[in-house]
Coordinates of C-alpha atoms and ligand atoms in Angstrom, one line a residue:
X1 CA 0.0 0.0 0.0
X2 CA 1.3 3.6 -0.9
X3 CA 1.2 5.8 2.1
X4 CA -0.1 9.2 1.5
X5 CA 1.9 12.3 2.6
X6 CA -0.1 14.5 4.7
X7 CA 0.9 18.0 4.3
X8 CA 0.5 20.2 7.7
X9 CA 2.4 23.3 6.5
X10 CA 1.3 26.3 5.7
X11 CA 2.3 29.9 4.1
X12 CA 0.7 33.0 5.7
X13 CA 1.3 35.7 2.1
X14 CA 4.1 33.7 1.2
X15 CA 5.8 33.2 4.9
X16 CA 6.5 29.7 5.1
X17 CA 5.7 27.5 8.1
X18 CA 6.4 24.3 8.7
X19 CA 3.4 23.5 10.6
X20 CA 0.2 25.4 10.6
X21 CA -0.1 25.2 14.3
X22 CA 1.9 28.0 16.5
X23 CA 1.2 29.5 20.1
X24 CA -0.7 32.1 21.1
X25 CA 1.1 35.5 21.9
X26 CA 0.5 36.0 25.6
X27 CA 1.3 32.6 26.7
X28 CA 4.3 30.9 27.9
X29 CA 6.4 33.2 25.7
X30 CA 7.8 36.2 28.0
X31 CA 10.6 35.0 29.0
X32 CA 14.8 33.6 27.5
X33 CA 13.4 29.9 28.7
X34 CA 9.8 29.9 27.1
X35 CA 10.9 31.7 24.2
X36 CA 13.9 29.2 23.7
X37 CA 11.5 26.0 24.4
X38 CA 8.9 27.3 21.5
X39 CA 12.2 27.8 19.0
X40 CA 13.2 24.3 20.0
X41 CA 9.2 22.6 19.7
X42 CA 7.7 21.4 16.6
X43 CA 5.3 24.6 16.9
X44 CA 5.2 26.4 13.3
X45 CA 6.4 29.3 14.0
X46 CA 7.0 31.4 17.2
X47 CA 5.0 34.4 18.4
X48 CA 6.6 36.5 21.1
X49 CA 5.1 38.1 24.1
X50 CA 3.4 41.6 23.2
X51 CA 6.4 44.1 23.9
X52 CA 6.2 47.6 25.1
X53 CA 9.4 50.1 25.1
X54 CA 9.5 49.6 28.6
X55 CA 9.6 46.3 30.8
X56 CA 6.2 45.9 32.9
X57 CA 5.4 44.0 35.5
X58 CA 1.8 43.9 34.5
X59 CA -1.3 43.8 36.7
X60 CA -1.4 42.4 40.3
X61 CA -2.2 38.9 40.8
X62 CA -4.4 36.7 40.9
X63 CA -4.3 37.7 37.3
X64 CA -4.9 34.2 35.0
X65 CA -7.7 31.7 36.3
X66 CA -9.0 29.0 34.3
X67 CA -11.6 26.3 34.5
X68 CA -12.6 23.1 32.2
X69 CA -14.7 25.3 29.5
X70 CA -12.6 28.7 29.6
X71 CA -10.3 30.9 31.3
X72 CA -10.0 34.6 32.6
X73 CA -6.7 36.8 32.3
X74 CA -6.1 40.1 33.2
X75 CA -2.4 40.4 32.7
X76 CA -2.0 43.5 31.7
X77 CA 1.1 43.4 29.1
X78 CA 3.6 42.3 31.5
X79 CA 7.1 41.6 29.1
X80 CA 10.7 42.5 28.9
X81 CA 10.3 45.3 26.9
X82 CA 11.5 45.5 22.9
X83 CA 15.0 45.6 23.5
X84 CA 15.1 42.2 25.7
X85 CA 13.3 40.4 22.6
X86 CA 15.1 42.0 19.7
X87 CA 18.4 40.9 21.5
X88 CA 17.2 37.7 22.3
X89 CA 16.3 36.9 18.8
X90 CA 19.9 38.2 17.8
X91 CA 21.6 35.6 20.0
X92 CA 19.4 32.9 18.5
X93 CA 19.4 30.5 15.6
X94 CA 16.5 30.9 13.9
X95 CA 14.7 28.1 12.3
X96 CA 11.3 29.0 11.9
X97 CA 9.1 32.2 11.4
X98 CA 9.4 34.6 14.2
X99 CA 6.3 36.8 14.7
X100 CA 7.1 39.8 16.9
X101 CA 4.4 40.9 18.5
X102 CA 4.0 44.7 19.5
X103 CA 1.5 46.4 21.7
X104 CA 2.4 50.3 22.3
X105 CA 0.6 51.8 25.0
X106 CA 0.4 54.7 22.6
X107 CA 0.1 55.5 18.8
X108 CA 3.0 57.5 19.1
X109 CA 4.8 54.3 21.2
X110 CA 3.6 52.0 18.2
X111 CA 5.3 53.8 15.8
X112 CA 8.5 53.4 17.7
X113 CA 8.4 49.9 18.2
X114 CA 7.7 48.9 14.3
X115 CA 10.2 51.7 13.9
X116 CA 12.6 49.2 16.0
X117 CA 11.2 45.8 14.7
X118 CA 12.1 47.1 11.1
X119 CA 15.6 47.1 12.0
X120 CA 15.7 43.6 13.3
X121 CA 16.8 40.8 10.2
X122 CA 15.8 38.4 12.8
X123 CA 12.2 39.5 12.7
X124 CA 10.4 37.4 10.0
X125 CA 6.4 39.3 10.2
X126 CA 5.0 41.6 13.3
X127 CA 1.7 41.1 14.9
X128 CA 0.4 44.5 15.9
X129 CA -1.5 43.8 18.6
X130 CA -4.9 46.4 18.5
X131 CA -7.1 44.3 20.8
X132 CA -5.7 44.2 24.6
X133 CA -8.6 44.7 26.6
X134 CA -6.5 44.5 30.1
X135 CA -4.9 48.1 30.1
X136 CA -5.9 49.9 33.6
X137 CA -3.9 53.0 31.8
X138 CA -5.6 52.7 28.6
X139 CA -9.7 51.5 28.4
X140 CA -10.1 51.9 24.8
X141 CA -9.0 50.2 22.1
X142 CA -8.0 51.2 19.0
X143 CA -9.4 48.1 17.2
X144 CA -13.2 49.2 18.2
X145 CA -12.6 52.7 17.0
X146 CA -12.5 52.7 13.1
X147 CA -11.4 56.0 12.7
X148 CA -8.5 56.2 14.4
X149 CA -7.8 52.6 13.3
X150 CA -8.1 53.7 9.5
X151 CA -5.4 57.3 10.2
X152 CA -3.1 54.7 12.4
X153 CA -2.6 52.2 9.8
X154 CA -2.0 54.8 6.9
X155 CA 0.5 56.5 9.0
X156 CA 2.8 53.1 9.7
X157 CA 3.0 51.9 5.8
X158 CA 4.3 55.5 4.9
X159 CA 8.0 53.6 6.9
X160 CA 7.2 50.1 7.4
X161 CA 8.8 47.6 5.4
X162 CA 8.1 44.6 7.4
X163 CA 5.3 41.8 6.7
X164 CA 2.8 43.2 9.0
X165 CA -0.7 42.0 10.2
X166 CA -3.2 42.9 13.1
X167 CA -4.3 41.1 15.8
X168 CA -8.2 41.9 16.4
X169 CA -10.6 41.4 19.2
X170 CA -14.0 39.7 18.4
X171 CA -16.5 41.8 16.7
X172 CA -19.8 40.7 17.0
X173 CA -21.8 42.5 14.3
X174 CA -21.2 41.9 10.2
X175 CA -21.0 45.9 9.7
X176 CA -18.1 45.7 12.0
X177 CA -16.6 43.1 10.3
X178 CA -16.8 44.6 7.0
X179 CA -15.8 48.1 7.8
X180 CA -12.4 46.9 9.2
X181 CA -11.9 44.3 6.1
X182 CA -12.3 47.9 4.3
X183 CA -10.0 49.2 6.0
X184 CA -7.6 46.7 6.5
X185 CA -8.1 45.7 2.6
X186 CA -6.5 49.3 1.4
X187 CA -3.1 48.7 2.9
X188 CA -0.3 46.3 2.1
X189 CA -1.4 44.1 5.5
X190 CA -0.1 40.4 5.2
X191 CA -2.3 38.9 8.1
X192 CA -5.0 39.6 10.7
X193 CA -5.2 37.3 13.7
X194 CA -8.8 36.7 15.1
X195 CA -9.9 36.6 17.7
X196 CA -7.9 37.8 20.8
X197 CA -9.6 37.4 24.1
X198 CA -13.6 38.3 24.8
X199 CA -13.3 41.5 26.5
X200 CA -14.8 42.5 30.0
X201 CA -16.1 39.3 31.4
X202 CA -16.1 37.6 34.6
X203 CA -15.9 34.7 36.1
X204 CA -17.4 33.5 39.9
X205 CA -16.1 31.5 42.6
X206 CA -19.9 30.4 43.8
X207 CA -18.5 29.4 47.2
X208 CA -16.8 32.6 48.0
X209 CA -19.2 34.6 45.9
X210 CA -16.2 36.2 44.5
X211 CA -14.6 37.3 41.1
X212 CA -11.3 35.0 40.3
X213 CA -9.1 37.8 39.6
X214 CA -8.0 40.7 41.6
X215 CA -7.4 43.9 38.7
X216 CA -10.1 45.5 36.9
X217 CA -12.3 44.6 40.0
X218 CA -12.5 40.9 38.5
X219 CA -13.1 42.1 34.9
X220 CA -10.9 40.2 32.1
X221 CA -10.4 38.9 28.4
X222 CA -12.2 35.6 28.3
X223 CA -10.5 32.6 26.1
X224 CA -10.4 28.9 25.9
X225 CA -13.4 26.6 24.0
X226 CA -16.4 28.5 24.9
X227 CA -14.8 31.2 22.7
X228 CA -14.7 28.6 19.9
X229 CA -18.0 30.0 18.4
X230 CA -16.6 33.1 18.4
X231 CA -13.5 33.0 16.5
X232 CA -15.0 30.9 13.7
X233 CA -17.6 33.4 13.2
X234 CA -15.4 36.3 12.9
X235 CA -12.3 33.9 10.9
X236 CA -15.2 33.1 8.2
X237 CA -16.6 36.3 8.2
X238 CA -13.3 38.0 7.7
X239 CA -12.5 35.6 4.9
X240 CA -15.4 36.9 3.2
X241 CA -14.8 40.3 3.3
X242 CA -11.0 40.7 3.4
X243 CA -8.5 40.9 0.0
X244 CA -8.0 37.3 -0.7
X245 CA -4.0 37.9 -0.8
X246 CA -4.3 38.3 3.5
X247 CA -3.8 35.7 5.7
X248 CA -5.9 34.5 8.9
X249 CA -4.2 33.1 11.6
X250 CA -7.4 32.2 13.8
X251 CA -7.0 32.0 17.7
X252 CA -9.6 31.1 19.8
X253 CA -10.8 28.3 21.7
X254 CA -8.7 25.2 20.3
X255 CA -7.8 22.3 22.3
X256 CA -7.9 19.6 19.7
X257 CA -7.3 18.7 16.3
X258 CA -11.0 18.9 15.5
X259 CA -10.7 22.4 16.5
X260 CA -7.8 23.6 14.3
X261 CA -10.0 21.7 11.8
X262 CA -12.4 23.8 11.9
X263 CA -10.8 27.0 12.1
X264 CA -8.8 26.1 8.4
X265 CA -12.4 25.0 7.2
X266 CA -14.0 28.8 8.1
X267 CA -10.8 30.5 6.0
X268 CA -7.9 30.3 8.6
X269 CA -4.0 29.8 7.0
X270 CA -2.8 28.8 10.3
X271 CA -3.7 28.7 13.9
X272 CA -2.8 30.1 17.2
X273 CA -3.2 28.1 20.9
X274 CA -3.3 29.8 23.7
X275 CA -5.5 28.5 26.8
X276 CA -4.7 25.1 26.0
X277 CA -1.0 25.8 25.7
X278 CA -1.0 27.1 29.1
X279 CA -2.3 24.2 30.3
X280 CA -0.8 21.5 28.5
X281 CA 2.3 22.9 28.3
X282 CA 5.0 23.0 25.0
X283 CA 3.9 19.3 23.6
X284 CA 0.6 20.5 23.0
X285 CA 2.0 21.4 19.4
X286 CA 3.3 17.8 18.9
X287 CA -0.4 16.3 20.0
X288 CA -2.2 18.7 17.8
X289 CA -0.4 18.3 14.7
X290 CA -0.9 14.3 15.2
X291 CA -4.7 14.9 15.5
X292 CA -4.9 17.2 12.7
X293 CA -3.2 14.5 10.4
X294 CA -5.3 11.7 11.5
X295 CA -8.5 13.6 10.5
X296 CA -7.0 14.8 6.8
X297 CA -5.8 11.1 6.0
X298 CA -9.5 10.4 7.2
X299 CA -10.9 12.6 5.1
X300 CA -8.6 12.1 2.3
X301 CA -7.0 15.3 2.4
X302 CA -3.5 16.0 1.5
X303 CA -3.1 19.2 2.6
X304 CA -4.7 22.3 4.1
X305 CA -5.6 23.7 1.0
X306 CA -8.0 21.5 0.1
X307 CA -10.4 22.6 2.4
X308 CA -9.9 26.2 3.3
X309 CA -12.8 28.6 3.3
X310 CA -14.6 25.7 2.2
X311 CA -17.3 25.8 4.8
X312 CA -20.7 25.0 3.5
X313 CA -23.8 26.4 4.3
X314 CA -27.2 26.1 3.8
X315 CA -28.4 27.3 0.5
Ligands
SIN401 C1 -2.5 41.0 28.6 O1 -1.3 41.0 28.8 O2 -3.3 41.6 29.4 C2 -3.1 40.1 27.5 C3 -2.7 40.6 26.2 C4 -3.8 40.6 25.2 O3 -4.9 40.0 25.5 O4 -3.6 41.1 24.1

């Protein structure tokens, strides 16, 4: 019998990656010794921690609670700060896509930090990251405000040079959806990731009749598989509406290869874990991949392409 070869790789606008399965920015990739165990995994491709200029600290603890169906985080951007990453990368061989993810605290800070990231060869794409809904400093986000959003993004392809996408928060309306795509589909953008955490929810401890997490007053992003409806809506929706030339890397609720299954079938290139990474630790890529190969030899699939977007509805 001829064994078929089952293809897991992926290219987000032409960046190749071995795998289609990476982490998650946010989790268990802060620090020299996480960042260093994600180079070293079989994970696709590595996505740092979102970097300010400055180191933080982040919000006080308890600050990450998690349950069977979902988890709560208010971090609050803690990381080394740019220079910490861009060294670290400089120090390291690199043998897969690096994703550097950014998060300025302001415009002006943004700037700076693709600014930086422009001058790193070590820096394969940057995820802007537009949807951090844990910044005491900072309530609004730029991704729910469409004008600013629209004068922002002009304003960084006048000097970047990098491969560049956006990270996004949920949206939950199809106008939404399709003014961003606008947007987003008038500049040189290589990827959008969808969905970061569900802002402003909360979870109870019923015994203590308490929040789980001390900032915000128990108020924090939401991720994990009851997000899962979520982030296919908005990965399918996007892949409607956005330039067919820009990636999706969705994020959101996987913890299996049925999961990341579905993601590709709703228009994702490649997917992100991040709940289940934190709680599964660095051979969660290794698991996935051999779940997500089972089901396209199943199916009779040899790669990813062969059912992206391909989601059927009823006519
Ligand atoms: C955080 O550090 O608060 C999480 C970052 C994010 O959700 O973008």
């Amino acid at each position: 019998m001829i064994m078929k070869k089952i293809d897991v790789s992926t290219s987000i606008n032409g960046i190749k990656l071995p795998l289609c399965i990476m982490n998650a920015s946010g989790v268990l990739c802060t620090t020299d010794q996480e960042l260093s165990n994600l180079l070293n995994s079989c994970s696709g491709g590595v996505v740092t921690k979102s970097c300010t200029y400055k180191p933080r600290k982040g919000n006080v603890s308890p600050r990450y609670f998690e349950w069977n169906t979902g988890s709560i985080n208010s971090m609050g951007l803690p990381n080394l700060g740019i220079n910490f990453y861009l060294n670290f990368l400089e120090k390291k061989e690199i043998n897969k896509p690096v994703f550097l993810s950014i998060s300025g605290l302001s415009i002006e800070e943004n700037y700076f930090l693709i600014q930086k990231a422009n001058g790193s060869s070590k820096v394969t794409a940057i995820e802007l990251n537009l949807s951090c809904p844990n910044l005491l400093e900072k309530e609004d986000m730029l991704s729910y405000n469409f004008y600013k959003i629209s004068n922002f993004i002009e304003n960084i392809f006048k000097f970047n040079k990098k491969p560049l996408g956006v990270k996004l928060p949920p949206y939950f309306q199809d106008t939404h959806i399709k003014n961003i795509a606008l947007i987003l589909n008038k500049f040189p953008i290589f990827f959008v990731t969808c969905i970061n955490s569900l802002p402003n929810g909360i979870f109870i401890d019923t015994n203590k009749e308490s929040v789980v997490i001390r900032p915000k007053k128990g108020f924090g992003g939401i991720g994990g598989p009851i997000i899962k409806p979520f982030a296919l809506a908005n990965i399918h929706k996007f892949y409607t509406y956005l330039r067919k030339d820009i990636s999706i890397i969705g994020c959101g609720g996987i913890s299996s290869g049925k999961d990341i299954f579905e993601h590709i079938l709703c228009g994702a290139s490649a997917v992100q874990i991040g709940t289940q990474f934190m709680k599964e630790g660095i051979s969660v890529f290794r698991r996935l991949k051999k779940e997500l190969t089972f089901i396209l030899e199943k199916k009779n699939y040899l790669s990813i392409d062969n059912f992206k977007g391909k989601l059927k509805v009823f006519q």
